[in-house]
Short mmCIF file of C-alpha atoms and ligand atoms in Angstrom, two decimals:
data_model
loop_
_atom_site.label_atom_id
_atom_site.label_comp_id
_atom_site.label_asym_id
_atom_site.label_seq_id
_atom_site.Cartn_x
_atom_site.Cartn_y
_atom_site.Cartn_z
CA UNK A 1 0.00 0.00 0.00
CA UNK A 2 1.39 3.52 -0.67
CA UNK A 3 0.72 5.97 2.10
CA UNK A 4 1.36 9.54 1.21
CA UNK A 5 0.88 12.14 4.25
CA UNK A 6 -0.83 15.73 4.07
CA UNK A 7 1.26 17.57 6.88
CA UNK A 8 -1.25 19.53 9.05
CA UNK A 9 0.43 19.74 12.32
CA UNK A 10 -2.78 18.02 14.22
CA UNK A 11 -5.24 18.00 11.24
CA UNK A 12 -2.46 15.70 9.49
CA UNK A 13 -3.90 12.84 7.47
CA UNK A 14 -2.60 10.00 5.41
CA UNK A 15 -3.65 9.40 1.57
CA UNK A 16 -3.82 5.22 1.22
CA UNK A 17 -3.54 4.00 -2.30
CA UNK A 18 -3.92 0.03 -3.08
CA UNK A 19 -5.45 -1.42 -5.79
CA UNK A 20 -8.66 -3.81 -4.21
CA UNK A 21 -8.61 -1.32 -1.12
CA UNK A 22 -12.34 -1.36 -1.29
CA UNK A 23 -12.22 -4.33 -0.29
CA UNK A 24 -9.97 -4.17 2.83
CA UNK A 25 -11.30 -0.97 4.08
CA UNK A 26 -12.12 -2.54 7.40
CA UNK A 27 -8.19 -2.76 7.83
CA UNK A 28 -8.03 0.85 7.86
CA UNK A 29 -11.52 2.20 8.81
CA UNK A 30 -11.66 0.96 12.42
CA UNK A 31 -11.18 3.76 14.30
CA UNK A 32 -13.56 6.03 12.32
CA UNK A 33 -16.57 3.63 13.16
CA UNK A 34 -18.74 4.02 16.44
CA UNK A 35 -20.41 1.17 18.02
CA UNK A 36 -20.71 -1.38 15.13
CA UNK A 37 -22.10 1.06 12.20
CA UNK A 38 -20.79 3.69 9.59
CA UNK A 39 -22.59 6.30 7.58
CA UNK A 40 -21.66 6.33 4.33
CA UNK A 41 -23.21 8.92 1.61
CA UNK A 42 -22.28 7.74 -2.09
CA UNK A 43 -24.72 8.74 -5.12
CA UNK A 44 -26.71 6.09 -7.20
CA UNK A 45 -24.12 5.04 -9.48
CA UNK A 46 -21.42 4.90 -7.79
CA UNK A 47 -23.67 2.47 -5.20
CA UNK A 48 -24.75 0.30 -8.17
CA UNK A 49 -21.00 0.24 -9.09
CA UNK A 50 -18.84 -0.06 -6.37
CA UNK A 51 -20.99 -0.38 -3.37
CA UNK A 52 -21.10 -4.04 -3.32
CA UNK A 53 -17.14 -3.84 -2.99
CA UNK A 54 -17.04 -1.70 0.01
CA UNK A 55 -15.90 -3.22 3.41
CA UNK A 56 -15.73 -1.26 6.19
CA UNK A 57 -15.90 -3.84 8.70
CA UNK A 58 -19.11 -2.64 10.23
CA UNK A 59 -23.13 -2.32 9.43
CA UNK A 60 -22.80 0.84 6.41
CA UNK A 61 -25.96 3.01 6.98
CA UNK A 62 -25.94 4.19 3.04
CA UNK A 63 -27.26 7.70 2.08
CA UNK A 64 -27.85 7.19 -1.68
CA UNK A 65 -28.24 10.73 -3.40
CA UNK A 66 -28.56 11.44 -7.21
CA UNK A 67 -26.13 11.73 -9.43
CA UNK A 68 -24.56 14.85 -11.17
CA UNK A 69 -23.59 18.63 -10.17
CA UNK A 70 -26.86 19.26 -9.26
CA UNK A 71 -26.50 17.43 -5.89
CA UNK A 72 -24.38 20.10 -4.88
CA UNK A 73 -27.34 22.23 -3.55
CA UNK A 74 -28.67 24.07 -0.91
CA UNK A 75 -31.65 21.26 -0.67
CA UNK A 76 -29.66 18.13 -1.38
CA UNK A 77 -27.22 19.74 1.77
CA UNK A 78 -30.28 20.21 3.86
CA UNK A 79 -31.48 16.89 3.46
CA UNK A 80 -28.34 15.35 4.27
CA UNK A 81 -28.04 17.24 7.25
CA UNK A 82 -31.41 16.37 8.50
CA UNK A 83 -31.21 12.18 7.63
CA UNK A 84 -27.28 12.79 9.69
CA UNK A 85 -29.17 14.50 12.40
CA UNK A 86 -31.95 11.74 12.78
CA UNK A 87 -29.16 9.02 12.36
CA UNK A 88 -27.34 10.94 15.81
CA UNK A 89 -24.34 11.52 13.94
CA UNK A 90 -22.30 13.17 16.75
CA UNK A 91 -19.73 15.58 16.69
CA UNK A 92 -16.47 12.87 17.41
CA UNK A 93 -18.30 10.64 14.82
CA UNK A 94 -16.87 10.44 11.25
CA UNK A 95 -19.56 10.30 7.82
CA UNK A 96 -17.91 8.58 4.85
CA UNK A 97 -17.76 10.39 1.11
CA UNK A 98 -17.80 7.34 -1.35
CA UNK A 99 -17.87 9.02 -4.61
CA UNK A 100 -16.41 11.65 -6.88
CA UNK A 101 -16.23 15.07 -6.60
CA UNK A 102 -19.40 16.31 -6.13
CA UNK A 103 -20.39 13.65 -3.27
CA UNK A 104 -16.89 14.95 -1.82
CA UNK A 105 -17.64 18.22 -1.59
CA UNK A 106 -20.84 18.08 -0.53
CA UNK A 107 -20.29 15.59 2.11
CA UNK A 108 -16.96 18.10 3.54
CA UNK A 109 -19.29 20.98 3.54
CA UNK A 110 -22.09 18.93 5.69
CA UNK A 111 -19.64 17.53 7.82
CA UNK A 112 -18.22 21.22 7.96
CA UNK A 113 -21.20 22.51 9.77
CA UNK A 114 -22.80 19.86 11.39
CA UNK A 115 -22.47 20.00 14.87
CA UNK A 116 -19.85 23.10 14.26
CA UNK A 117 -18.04 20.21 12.27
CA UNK A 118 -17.58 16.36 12.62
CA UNK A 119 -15.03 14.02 10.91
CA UNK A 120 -14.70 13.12 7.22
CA UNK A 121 -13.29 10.49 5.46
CA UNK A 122 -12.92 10.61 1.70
CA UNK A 123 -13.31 7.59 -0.68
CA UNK A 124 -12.59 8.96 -4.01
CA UNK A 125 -14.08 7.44 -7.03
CA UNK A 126 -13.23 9.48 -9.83
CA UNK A 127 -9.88 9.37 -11.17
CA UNK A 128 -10.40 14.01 -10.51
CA UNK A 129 -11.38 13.27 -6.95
CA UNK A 130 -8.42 10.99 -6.54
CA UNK A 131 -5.96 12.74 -7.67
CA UNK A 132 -7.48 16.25 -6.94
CA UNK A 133 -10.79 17.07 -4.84
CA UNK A 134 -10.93 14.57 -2.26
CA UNK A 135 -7.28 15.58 -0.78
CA UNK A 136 -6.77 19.46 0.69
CA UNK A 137 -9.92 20.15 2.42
CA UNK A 138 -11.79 22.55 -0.53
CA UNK A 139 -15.87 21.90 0.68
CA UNK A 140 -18.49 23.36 -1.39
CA UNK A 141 -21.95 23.40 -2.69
CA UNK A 142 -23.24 25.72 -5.76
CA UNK A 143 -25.58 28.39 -5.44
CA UNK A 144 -27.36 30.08 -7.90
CA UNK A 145 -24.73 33.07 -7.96
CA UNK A 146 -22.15 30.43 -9.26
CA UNK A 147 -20.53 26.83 -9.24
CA UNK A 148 -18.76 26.56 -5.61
CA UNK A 149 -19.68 30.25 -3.97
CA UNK A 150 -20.60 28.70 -0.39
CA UNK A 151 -18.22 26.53 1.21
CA UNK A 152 -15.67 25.71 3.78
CA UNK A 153 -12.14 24.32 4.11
CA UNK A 154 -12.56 21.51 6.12
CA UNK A 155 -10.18 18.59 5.66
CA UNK A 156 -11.01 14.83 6.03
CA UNK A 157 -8.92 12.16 8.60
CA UNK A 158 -8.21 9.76 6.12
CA UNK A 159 -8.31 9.76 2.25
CA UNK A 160 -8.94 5.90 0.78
CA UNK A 161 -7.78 5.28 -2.74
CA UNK A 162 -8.96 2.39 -4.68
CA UNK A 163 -7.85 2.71 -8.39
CA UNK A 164 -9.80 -0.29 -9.37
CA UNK A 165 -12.86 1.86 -8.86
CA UNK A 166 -12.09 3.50 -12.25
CA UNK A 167 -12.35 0.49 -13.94
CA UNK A 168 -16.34 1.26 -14.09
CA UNK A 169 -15.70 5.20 -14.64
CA UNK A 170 -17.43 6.20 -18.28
CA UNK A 171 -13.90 6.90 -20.15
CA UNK A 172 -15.11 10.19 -20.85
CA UNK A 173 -14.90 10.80 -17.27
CA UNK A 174 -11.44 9.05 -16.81
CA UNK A 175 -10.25 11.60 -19.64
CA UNK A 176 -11.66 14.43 -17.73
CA UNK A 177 -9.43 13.35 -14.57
CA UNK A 178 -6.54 12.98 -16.54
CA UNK A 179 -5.89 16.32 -17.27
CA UNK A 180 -6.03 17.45 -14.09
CA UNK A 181 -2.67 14.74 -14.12
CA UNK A 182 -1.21 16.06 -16.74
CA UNK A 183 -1.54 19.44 -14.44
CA UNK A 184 0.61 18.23 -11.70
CA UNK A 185 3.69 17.97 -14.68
CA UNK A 186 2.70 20.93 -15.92
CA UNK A 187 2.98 22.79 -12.70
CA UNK A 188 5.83 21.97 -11.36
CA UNK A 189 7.28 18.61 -12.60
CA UNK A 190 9.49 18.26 -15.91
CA UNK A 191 9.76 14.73 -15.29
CA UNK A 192 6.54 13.59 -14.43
CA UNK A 193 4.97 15.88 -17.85
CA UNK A 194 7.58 13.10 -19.64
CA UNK A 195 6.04 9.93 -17.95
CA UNK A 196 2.43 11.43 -19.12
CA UNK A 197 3.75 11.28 -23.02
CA UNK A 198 4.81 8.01 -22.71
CA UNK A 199 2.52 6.93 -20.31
CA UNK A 200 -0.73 8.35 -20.47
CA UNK A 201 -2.39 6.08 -23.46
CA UNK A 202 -1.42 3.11 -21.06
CA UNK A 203 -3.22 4.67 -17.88
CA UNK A 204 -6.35 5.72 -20.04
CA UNK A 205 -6.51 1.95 -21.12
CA UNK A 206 -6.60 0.83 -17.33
CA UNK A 207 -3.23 0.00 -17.01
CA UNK A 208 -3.13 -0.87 -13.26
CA UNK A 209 0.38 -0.03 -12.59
CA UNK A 210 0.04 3.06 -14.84
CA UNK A 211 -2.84 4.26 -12.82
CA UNK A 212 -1.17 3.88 -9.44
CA UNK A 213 1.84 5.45 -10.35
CA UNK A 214 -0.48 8.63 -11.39
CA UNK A 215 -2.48 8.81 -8.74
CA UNK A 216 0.59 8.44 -6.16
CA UNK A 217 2.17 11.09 -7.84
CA UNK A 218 -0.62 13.55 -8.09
CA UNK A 219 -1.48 12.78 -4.95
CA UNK A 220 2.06 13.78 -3.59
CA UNK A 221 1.91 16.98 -5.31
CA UNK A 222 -1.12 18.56 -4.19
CA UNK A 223 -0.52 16.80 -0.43
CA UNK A 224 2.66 19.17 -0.47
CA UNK A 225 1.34 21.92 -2.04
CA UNK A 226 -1.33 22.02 0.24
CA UNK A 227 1.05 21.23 3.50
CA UNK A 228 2.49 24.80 2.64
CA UNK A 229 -0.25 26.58 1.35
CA UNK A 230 -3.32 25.25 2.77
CA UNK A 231 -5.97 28.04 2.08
CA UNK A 232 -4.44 29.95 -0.88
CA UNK A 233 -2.51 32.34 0.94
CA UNK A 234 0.65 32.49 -0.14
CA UNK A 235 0.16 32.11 -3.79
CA UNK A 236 1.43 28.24 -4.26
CA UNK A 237 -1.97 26.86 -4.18
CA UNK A 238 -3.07 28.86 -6.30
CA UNK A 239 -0.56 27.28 -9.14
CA UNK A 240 -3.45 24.60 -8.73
CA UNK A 241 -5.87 26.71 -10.70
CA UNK A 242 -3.81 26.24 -13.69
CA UNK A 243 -5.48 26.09 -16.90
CA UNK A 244 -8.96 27.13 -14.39
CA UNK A 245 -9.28 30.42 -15.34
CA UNK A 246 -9.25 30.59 -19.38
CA UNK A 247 -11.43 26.57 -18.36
CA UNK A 248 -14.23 28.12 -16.32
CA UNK A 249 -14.53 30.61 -18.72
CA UNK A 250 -15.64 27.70 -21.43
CA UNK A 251 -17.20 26.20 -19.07
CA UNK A 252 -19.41 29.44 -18.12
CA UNK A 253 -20.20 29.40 -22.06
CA UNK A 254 -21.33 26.07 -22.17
CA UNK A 255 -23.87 26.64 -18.78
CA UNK A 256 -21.76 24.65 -16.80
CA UNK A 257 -23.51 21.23 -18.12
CA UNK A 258 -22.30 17.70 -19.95
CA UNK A 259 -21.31 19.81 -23.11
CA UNK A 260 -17.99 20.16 -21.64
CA UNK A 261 -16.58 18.67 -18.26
CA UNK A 262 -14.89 20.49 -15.69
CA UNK A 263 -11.45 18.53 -16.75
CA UNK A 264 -11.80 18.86 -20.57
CA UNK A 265 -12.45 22.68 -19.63
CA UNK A 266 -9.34 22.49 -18.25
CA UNK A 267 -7.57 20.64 -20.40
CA UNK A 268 -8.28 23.55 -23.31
CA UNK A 269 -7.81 26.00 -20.68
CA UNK A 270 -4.53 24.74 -19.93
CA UNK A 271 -3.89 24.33 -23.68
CA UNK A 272 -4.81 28.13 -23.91
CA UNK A 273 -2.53 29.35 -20.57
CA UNK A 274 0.51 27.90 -22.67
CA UNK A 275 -0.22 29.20 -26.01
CA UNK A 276 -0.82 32.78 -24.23
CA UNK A 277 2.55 32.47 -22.00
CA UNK A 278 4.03 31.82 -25.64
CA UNK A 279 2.69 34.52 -27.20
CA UNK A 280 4.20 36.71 -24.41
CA UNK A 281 7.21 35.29 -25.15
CA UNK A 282 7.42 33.50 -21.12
CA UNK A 283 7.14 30.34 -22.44
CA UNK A 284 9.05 28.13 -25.52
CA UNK A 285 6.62 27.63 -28.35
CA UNK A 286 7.55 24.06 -28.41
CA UNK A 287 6.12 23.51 -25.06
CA UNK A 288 3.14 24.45 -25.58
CA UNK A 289 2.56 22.53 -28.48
CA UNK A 290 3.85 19.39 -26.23
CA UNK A 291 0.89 20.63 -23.48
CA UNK A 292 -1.66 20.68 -26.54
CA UNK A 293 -0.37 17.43 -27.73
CA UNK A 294 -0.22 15.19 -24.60
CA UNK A 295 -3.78 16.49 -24.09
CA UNK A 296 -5.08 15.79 -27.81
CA UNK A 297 -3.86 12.10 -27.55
CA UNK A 298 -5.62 11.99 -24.57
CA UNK A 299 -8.86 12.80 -26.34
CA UNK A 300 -9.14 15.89 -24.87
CA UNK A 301 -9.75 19.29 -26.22
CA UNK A 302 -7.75 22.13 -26.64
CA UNK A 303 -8.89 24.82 -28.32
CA UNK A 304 -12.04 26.86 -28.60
CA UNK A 305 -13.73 24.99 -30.79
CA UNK A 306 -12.58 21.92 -29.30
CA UNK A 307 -14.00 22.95 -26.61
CA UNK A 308 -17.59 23.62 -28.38
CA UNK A 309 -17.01 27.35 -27.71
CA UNK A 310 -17.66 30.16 -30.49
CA UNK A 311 -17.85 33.14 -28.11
CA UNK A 312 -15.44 36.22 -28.80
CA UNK A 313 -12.46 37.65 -26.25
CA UNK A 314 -14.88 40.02 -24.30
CA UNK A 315 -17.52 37.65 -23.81
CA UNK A 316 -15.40 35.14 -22.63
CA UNK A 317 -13.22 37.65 -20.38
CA UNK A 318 -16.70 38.83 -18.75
CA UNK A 319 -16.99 35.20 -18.20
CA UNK A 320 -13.63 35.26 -16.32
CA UNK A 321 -14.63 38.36 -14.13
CA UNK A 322 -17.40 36.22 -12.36
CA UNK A 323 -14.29 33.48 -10.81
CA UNK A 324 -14.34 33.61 -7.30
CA UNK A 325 -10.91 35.03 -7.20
CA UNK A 326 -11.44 37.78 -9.36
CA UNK A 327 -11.07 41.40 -7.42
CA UNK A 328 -11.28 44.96 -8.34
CA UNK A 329 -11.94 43.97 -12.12
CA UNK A 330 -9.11 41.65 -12.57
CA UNK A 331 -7.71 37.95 -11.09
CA UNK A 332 -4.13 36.11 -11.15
CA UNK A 333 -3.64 34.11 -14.18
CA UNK A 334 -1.00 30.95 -13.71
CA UNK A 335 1.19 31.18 -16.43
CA UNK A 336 3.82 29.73 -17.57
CA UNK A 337 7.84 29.99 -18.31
CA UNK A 338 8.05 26.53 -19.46
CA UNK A 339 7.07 22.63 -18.71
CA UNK A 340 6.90 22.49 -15.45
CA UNK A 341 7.60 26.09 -14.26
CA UNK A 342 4.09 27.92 -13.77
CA UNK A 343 3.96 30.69 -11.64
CA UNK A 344 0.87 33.24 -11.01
CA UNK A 345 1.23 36.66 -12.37
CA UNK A 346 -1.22 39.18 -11.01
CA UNK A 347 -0.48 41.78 -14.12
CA UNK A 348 -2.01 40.34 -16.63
CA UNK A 349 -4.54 42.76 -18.46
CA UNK A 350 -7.95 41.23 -19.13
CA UNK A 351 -8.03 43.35 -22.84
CA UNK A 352 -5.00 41.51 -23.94
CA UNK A 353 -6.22 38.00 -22.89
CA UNK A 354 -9.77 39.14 -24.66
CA UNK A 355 -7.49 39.93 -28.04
CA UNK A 356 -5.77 36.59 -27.54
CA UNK A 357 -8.60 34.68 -27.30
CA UNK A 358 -9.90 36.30 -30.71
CA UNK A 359 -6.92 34.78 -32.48
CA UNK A 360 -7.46 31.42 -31.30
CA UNK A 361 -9.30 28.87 -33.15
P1 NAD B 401 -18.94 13.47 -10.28
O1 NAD B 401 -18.79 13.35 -8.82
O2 NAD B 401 -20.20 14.08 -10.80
O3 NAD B 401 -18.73 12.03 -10.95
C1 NAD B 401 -18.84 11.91 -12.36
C2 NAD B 401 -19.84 10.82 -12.74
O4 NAD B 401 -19.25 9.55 -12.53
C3 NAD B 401 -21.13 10.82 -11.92
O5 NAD B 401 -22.19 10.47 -12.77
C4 NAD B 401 -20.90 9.70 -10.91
O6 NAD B 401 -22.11 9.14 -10.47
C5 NAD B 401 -20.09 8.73 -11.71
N1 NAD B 401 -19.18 7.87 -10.97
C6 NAD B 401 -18.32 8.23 -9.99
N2 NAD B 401 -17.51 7.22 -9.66
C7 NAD B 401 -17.86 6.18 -10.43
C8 NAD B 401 -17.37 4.86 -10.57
N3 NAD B 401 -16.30 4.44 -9.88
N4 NAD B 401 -17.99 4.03 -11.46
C9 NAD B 401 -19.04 4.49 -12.19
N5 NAD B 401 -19.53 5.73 -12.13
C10 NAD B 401 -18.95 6.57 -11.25
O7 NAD B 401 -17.75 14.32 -10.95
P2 NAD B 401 -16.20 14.55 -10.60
O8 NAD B 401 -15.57 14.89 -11.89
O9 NAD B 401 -15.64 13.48 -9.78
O10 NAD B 401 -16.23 15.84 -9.67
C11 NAD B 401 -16.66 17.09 -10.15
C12 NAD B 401 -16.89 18.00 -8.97
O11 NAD B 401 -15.66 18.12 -8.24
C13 NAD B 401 -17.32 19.40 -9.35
O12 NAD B 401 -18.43 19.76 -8.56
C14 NAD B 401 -16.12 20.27 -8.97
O13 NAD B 401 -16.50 21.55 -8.56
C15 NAD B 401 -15.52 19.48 -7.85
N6 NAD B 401 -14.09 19.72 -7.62
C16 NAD B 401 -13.68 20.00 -6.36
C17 NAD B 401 -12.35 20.21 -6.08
C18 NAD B 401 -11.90 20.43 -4.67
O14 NAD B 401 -10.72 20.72 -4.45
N7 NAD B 401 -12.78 20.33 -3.71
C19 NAD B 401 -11.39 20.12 -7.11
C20 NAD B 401 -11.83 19.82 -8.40
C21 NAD B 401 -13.19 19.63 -8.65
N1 LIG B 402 -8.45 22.06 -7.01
C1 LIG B 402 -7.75 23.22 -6.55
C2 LIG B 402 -7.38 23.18 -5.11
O1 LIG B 402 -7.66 22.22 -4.43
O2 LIG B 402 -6.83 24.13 -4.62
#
């Protein structure tokens, strides 16, 4: 089993990866369950999928809520708070999140508030909540000012990764988590952004060891990242958001829906970060062609009209303007000065990115 830790003085918590972990949960889940019973709030498919697989070496009390962003509302939060209330979940007691990213976040925003906050424990099953949302504590629901407006940081005690849970993931939904991989490269390792070219086609296939070996070292990335940085202070969480802005821009366009993922909106986003640092001259032209390429042979898109998108500069920049971390008419983009060297640059003005984007196919 690999065991990577997130290093939170006492909110510390280790990341366990194994292949058939599922399966041997009760190994590891002991001293999150009370008496002889666990809560455990999933969503319908990932029940039908996985659910049978799932030991936690105790009764599970499932919540099963429906599938898809819209879960992550203010009435699917209040009726999950009510059925934890009526089950007595107390404040020492821990609630499981056995899903992807939207049962993650709204199970850390419920267990956020409930009692003034009880314990979490993630069980990731999409390869973007493995790798990405269910480490670092980010809790949210949307509202309808925007995707992710009311939340909470509020980390779990234990994050459980089985990769053998994405052998039932639609592949359009592997794809989606795998460019939030290819991120982690991009960001900050060289090396790792090689192992993607020659590796990725072999992970997207459900190649075991591939998939392990991505996940561990995603995983390690953000678990550092977020060890220094934990609530997007100091600017090196925000390298995170990488390919976010320029995505949630296309993904405003498309309403947010199945047109476009949040992790193909980011692949094209982070398609469109390079090409811009390029045109800026930050950033070798040959690497971002390799960040378009790696993503393309991923089946992933990234460009515009990959992307479904035929909106102009401004409209997309008013998109931008609506990001939670936009202030006084402008936000930090993460840029780039190469493969593996992003860094956030607060001076970018939105009328250039706007005439960028109008040159782009
Ligand atoms: P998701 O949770 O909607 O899961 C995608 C689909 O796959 C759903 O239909 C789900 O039912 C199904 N599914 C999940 N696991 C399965 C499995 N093993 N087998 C079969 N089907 C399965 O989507 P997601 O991409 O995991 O998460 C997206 C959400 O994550 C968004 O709401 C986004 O805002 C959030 N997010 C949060 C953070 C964070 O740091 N908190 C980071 C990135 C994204
Ligand atoms: N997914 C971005 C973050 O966790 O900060």
């Amino acid at each position: 089993m690999r065991r990577i830790d997130v290093a939170l003085g006492d909110r510390s918590y280790p990341i366990l990866i194994e292949s058939g972990l599922l399966g041997r949960a009760d190994e590891v889940l002991g001293p999150f369950v009370r008496g002889d019973r666990i809560v455990v709030v999933t969503d319908e498919n990932v029940w039908a999928a996985r659910g049978a697989k799932l030991d936690a070496g105790a009764e599970i009390v499932p919540i099963v809520l429906p599938a898809g962003e819209a879960t992550k509302s203010w009435g699917q939060l209040a009726a999950l708070l009510d059925k934890l209330l009526e089950l007595a979940v107390e404040r020492s007691d821990h609630i499981v999140a056995f899903g992807g990213g939207v049962i993650g976040d709204l199970v850390g925003f419920a267990a956020a508030i409930l009692k003034r906050g009880c314990g979490f424990v993630q069980i990731p099953t999409t390869l973007l909540a493995q790798v990405d949302s269910s480490v670092g504590g980010k809790t949210a629901i949307n509202v309808p000012a925007g995707k992710n407006l009311v939340g909470a940081f509020h980390q779990p005690s234990l994050v459980l990764i089985d990769p053998d849970c994405l052998d039932t993931l639609p592949p359009r939904e592997v794809r989606a988590g795998y460019a939030e991989v290819v991120k982690y490269g991009l960001i900050g390792d060289p090396g790792f952004f090689d192992w993607c070219e020659a590796n990725g086609a072999a992970l997207l296939a459900g190649d075991a060891a591939a998939r392990t070996q991505a996940i561990a070292v995603s995983v390690a990335a953000k678990a550092a990242i977020v060890g220094e940085d934990e609530r997007e202070t100091s600017g090196r969480r925000a390298l995170l958001n990488l390919g976010h802005t320029f995505g949630h821009a296309l993904e405003a366009e498309t309403g947010f829906s199945d047109r476009l993922l949040h992790g193909e909106g980011v692949a094209a986003g982070m398609a469109l970060a390079f090409r811009f640092s390029a045109e800026r001259g930050l950033c070798p032209p040959e690497d971002a062609d390799r960040t378009a390429n790696v993503l393309a042979e991923a089946g992933l898109p990234t460009t515009l009209a990959g992307a479904g998108v035929a909106a102009d500069g401004a409209r997309l920049t008013a998109h931008m303007l609506h990001d939670k971390k936009a202030s006084g008419g402008t936000l930090p983009f993460i840029l780039a000065r190469g493969i593996g060297r992003a860094f956030v640059d607060k001076s970018v003005d939105l009328a250039d990115v706007a005439a960028f984007l109008d040159r782009q196919p």
